[in-house]
CSV table of C-alpha atoms and ligand atoms in Angstrom, one decimal:
chain,number,residue,atom,x,y,z
A,1,MET,CA,23.0,1.9,-1.6
A,2,ALA,CA,24.8,0.4,-4.7
A,3,SER,CA,25.1,-3.3,-4.6
A,4,GLU,CA,25.3,-6.1,-7.1
A,5,ASN,CA,21.6,-6.7,-6.8
A,6,SER,CA,20.6,-3.0,-6.9
A,7,ASP,CA,16.9,-2.4,-7.5
A,8,TRP,CA,17.3,-1.2,-11.1
A,9,SER,CA,19.1,-4.3,-12.3
A,10,ASP,CA,16.9,-6.7,-10.4
A,11,ASP,CA,13.5,-6.1,-11.8
A,12,GLY,CA,14.0,-3.3,-14.4
A,13,ARG,CA,11.8,-0.9,-12.5
A,14,TYR,CA,14.4,1.8,-12.2
A,15,VAL,CA,16.8,3.3,-14.7
A,16,ALA,CA,20.5,2.4,-14.1
A,17,PRO,CA,22.4,5.2,-12.3
A,18,THR,CA,24.8,5.5,-15.2
A,19,VAL,CA,22.1,6.5,-17.6
A,20,ALA,CA,22.7,10.1,-18.7
A,21,GLN,CA,20.5,10.2,-21.8
A,22,SER,CA,16.8,9.4,-22.4
A,23,VAL,CA,15.8,9.1,-26.0
A,24,LYS,CA,12.2,9.1,-27.1
A,25,ILE,CA,11.4,6.8,-30.1
A,26,LEU,CA,8.2,6.1,-32.0
A,27,VAL,CA,7.4,2.6,-33.2
A,28,VAL,CA,5.0,3.1,-36.0
A,29,GLY,CA,3.4,1.0,-38.8
A,30,ALA,CA,0.2,-0.3,-40.3
A,31,PHE,CA,-2.2,-2.4,-38.4
A,32,GLY,CA,-0.8,-5.8,-37.5
A,33,VAL,CA,2.8,-5.3,-38.5
A,34,GLY,CA,4.1,-6.2,-35.0
A,35,LYS,CA,4.4,-2.9,-33.0
A,36,THR,CA,3.0,-4.3,-29.8
A,37,THR,CA,5.0,-7.5,-30.2
A,38,LEU,CA,8.3,-5.6,-30.7
A,39,ILE,CA,7.8,-3.3,-27.7
A,40,GLY,CA,6.7,-6.3,-25.6
A,41,SER,CA,9.8,-8.3,-26.6
A,42,VAL,CA,12.4,-5.6,-25.9
A,43,SER,CA,10.9,-3.7,-23.0
A,44,GLU,CA,12.6,-4.2,-19.7
A,45,ILE,CA,9.6,-2.8,-17.9
A,46,ALA,CA,6.2,-4.5,-18.2
A,47,PRO,CA,4.9,-2.8,-21.4
A,48,LEU,CA,1.9,-0.6,-21.0
A,49,ARG,CA,-0.6,-1.6,-23.5
A,50,THR,CA,-3.9,-0.1,-24.4
A,51,GLU,CA,-5.4,-2.9,-26.4
A,52,GLU,CA,-9.1,-3.8,-26.7
A,53,THR,CA,-10.6,-6.8,-28.1
A,54,MET,CA,-11.6,-6.1,-31.7
A,55,THR,CA,-15.3,-5.8,-32.1
A,56,LEU,CA,-17.3,-6.6,-35.2
A,57,ALA,CA,-17.4,-2.8,-35.8
A,58,SER,CA,-13.7,-2.7,-36.7
A,59,VAL,CA,-13.8,-5.7,-38.9
A,60,GLY,CA,-13.6,-4.3,-42.4
A,61,VAL,CA,-11.9,-1.2,-41.2
A,62,ASP,CA,-8.8,-3.0,-40.0
A,63,SER,CA,-7.7,-5.6,-42.6
A,64,LEU,CA,-7.2,-9.0,-41.0
A,65,THR,CA,-5.8,-10.7,-44.1
A,66,GLY,CA,-3.0,-13.0,-43.0
A,67,LEU,CA,-3.5,-12.3,-39.3
A,68,ASP,CA,-5.8,-15.1,-38.3
A,69,ASP,CA,-4.9,-15.2,-34.7
A,70,LYS,CA,-5.0,-11.4,-34.1
A,71,ALA,CA,-7.9,-10.7,-31.8
A,72,THR,CA,-6.9,-7.3,-30.5
A,73,THR,CA,-6.1,-3.9,-32.0
A,74,THR,CA,-4.2,-1.1,-30.3
A,75,VAL,CA,-6.6,1.7,-29.7
A,76,ALA,CA,-4.1,4.2,-28.3
A,77,MET,CA,-0.5,3.2,-27.8
A,78,ASP,CA,2.1,1.0,-26.4
A,79,PHE,CA,4.9,2.1,-24.1
A,80,GLY,CA,8.1,0.4,-23.1
A,81,ARG,CA,11.7,1.1,-22.2
A,82,ILE,CA,15.0,-0.4,-23.1
A,83,THR,CA,18.5,0.5,-21.9
A,84,VAL,CA,20.8,0.1,-24.9
A,85,SER,CA,24.1,1.1,-23.4
A,86,PRO,CA,25.2,2.0,-19.9
A,87,ASP,CA,24.3,5.6,-20.4
A,88,VAL,CA,21.4,5.6,-22.9
A,89,VAL,CA,17.8,4.5,-22.3
A,90,LEU,CA,15.2,4.5,-25.0
A,91,TYR,CA,11.5,5.2,-24.3
A,92,LEU,CA,9.4,3.5,-26.9
A,93,PHE,CA,6.0,4.8,-27.9
A,94,GLY,CA,4.0,2.5,-30.2
A,95,THR,CA,1.5,4.4,-32.2
A,96,PRO,CA,-1.3,3.1,-34.3
A,97,GLY,CA,-0.9,3.6,-38.0
A,98,GLN,CA,-4.5,3.9,-39.0
A,99,ARG,CA,-5.4,7.3,-40.4
A,100,ARG,CA,-8.1,7.8,-37.7
A,101,PHE,CA,-5.3,8.0,-35.1
A,102,TRP,CA,-3.2,10.5,-36.8
A,103,ASP,CA,-4.1,13.3,-34.4
A,104,LEU,CA,-2.5,11.3,-31.7
A,105,TRP,CA,0.8,11.5,-33.5
A,106,GLU,CA,1.0,15.2,-33.0
A,107,GLY,CA,1.7,14.9,-29.2
A,108,LEU,CA,3.6,11.7,-29.4
A,109,ALA,CA,6.0,13.0,-32.0
A,110,GLU,CA,7.0,15.9,-29.9
A,111,GLY,CA,10.5,15.4,-28.6
A,112,ALA,CA,11.0,12.1,-30.4
A,113,VAL,CA,14.3,11.7,-32.1
A,114,GLY,CA,13.0,9.3,-34.7
A,115,ALA,CA,10.7,6.5,-35.7
A,116,LEU,CA,11.1,2.8,-36.4
A,117,VAL,CA,8.6,1.9,-39.2
A,118,LEU,CA,7.6,-1.7,-39.1
A,119,ILE,CA,6.4,-3.2,-42.3
A,120,ASP,CA,5.0,-6.5,-43.4
A,121,THR,CA,5.9,-7.3,-47.0
A,122,ARG,CA,2.6,-9.2,-47.6
A,123,ARG,CA,0.9,-5.8,-47.2
A,124,ILE,CA,3.4,-3.1,-48.2
A,125,GLU,CA,0.7,-0.8,-49.5
A,126,ASP,CA,-0.8,-0.6,-46.0
A,127,SER,CA,2.3,1.3,-44.9
A,128,PHE,CA,2.1,4.0,-47.5
A,129,GLU,CA,0.0,6.3,-45.3
A,130,VAL,CA,2.4,5.9,-42.4
A,131,PHE,CA,5.3,7.0,-44.5
A,132,ASP,CA,3.2,9.8,-45.9
A,133,GLN,CA,2.3,10.9,-42.3
A,134,LEU,CA,6.0,10.7,-41.2
A,135,GLU,CA,7.4,12.7,-44.1
A,136,THR,CA,4.7,15.3,-44.4
A,137,ARG,CA,3.7,15.9,-40.9
A,138,THR,CA,6.6,15.1,-38.7
A,139,GLY,CA,9.7,15.2,-40.9
A,140,MET,CA,11.6,13.1,-38.3
A,141,PRO,CA,14.3,10.6,-39.3
A,142,PHE,CA,13.2,7.1,-39.5
A,143,ALA,CA,14.4,3.6,-40.2
A,144,VAL,CA,12.4,0.8,-41.8
A,145,ALA,CA,12.3,-2.6,-40.1
A,146,VAL,CA,10.9,-5.4,-42.2
A,147,ASN,CA,9.2,-7.8,-39.7
A,148,ASP,CA,9.8,-11.1,-41.5
A,149,PHE,CA,6.6,-13.0,-41.1
A,150,PRO,CA,6.7,-16.6,-42.3
A,151,GLY,CA,5.7,-16.9,-45.9
A,152,ALA,CA,6.0,-13.2,-46.5
A,153,PRO,CA,7.8,-12.3,-49.8
A,154,ARG,CA,11.4,-11.4,-49.4
A,155,TYR,CA,12.6,-8.3,-51.2
A,156,GLY,CA,16.1,-6.9,-51.5
A,157,ALA,CA,16.9,-3.5,-50.0
A,158,ASP,CA,16.9,-1.9,-53.4
A,159,GLN,CA,13.5,-3.2,-54.3
A,160,LEU,CA,12.1,-2.0,-50.9
A,161,ARG,CA,13.7,1.4,-51.3
A,162,GLU,CA,12.1,1.8,-54.7
A,163,ALA,CA,8.7,0.5,-53.6
A,164,LEU,CA,8.6,2.8,-50.6
A,165,ASP,CA,10.3,5.7,-52.3
A,166,LEU,CA,13.0,5.9,-49.5
A,167,LEU,CA,16.0,8.2,-49.4
A,168,PRO,CA,19.3,6.5,-50.1
A,169,ASP,CA,20.4,6.8,-46.5
A,170,THR,CA,17.2,5.6,-44.8
A,171,PRO,CA,18.3,2.3,-43.1
A,172,ILE,CA,16.4,-0.9,-43.9
A,173,VAL,CA,16.8,-3.7,-41.5
A,174,HIS,CA,15.1,-7.1,-41.0
A,175,CYS,CA,13.8,-8.2,-37.7
A,176,ASP,CA,11.7,-10.7,-35.9
A,177,ALA,CA,9.5,-8.6,-33.6
A,178,ARG,CA,9.2,-11.5,-31.2
A,179,ASN,CA,12.9,-11.7,-30.7
A,180,LYS,CA,14.4,-9.3,-28.2
A,181,GLU,CA,17.9,-9.1,-29.7
A,182,SER,CA,16.7,-8.7,-33.2
A,183,SER,CA,14.2,-6.0,-32.2
A,184,ALA,CA,16.9,-4.2,-30.1
A,185,GLN,CA,19.2,-4.2,-33.1
A,186,ALA,CA,16.6,-2.5,-35.3
A,187,LEU,CA,16.1,0.2,-32.6
A,188,ILE,CA,19.8,0.7,-32.4
A,189,LYS,CA,20.1,1.1,-36.1
A,190,LEU,CA,17.4,3.8,-36.0
A,191,VAL,CA,19.1,5.7,-33.1
A,192,GLU,CA,22.5,5.6,-35.0
A,193,HIS,CA,20.7,7.0,-38.0
A,194,ALA,CA,18.8,9.7,-36.1
A,195,LEU,CA,22.0,10.9,-34.4
A,196,HIS,CA,23.6,11.4,-37.8
A,197,PHE,CA,20.5,13.0,-39.4
A,198,PRO,CA,21.5,16.4,-40.6
A,199,ALA,CA,20.1,19.3,-38.6
A,200,SER,CA,19.2,21.0,-41.9
A,201,GLU,CA,16.8,18.1,-42.7
A,202,LYS,CA,15.3,18.2,-39.3
A,203,ALA,CA,14.6,21.9,-39.8
A,204,LEU,CA,12.5,21.1,-42.9
A,205,THR,CA,9.6,19.9,-40.8
B,1,LIG,N1,5.3,-15.1,-37.1
B,1,LIG,C1,5.4,-13.8,-36.6
B,1,LIG,N2,4.3,-13.3,-36.0
B,1,LIG,C2,4.4,-12.1,-35.5
B,1,LIG,C3,5.6,-11.3,-35.6
B,1,LIG,N3,5.4,-10.1,-35.0
B,1,LIG,C4,4.1,-10.1,-34.7
B,1,LIG,N4,3.5,-11.3,-34.9
B,1,LIG,C5,2.0,-11.6,-34.7
B,1,LIG,O1,1.3,-10.8,-35.6
B,1,LIG,C6,0.2,-10.3,-35.0
B,1,LIG,C7,0.2,-8.8,-35.0
B,1,LIG,O2,1.1,-8.3,-34.1
B,1,LIG,P1,0.9,-7.0,-33.2
B,1,LIG,O3,2.2,-6.8,-32.4
B,1,LIG,O4,-0.3,-7.0,-32.4
B,1,LIG,O5,0.8,-5.8,-34.3
B,1,LIG,P2,0.5,-4.3,-34.2
B,1,LIG,O6,-1.0,-4.1,-34.6
B,1,LIG,O7,1.4,-3.6,-35.1
B,1,LIG,O8,0.7,-3.9,-32.7
B,1,LIG,C8,0.1,-10.9,-33.6
B,1,LIG,O9,-0.7,-12.0,-33.6
B,1,LIG,C9,1.6,-11.3,-33.4
B,1,LIG,O10,1.7,-12.4,-32.5
B,1,LIG,C10,6.7,-11.9,-36.2
B,1,LIG,O11,7.8,-11.4,-36.2
B,1,LIG,N5,6.6,-13.2,-36.7
B,2,LIG,MG1,-0.6,-3.1,-31.4
């Protein structure tokens, strides 16, 4: 029975009855750029995380520079959900950027309308393989979200576009992955872009 305090609005367990469209989104990026943080801050359901305490074995494989308090690394993926308008719900799949997880992308990319690529300007080069993977293996539309870490160099959109070799229409937004509103805006930018992405480009995959 519909009431002001219906189950879905109370605790976020259920999708609102007005939701007509489910959109699958990937949240990708190099190690430590804030994927788990972003999904955790926007998700209206308790995010599903598959993180394990980093062992000595991964030290040296996953660069920890600038991430002194990061003690976990995502071994498989994060999952979350956000209702962005009365009729649209986004399902978020956070995917590890490290090359050794690329096979995971194959299945996760299926049916996804686009990807939000998080970057940390202190370590832009760590993102190159993620862009490479997106462009050569999935071909899906993406938007770039610069997660503004304190003390990270601030670059203009033109500088980033050049450094990352992005197409002129690829959106670049700034966000604070810890902030729900800011993270939601980045996701909305991606969805808007993905919906306008020409079908001919999608077919190039
Ligand atoms: N200052 C700041 N720290 C952040 C931000 N986003 C993430 N972090 C921290 O950076 C570290 C890496 O974030 P995490 O979400 O685990 O990265 P992931 O490997 O991409 O999932 C964690 O310690 C976060 O608390 C941010 O926007 N600002
Ligand atoms: Mg993570």
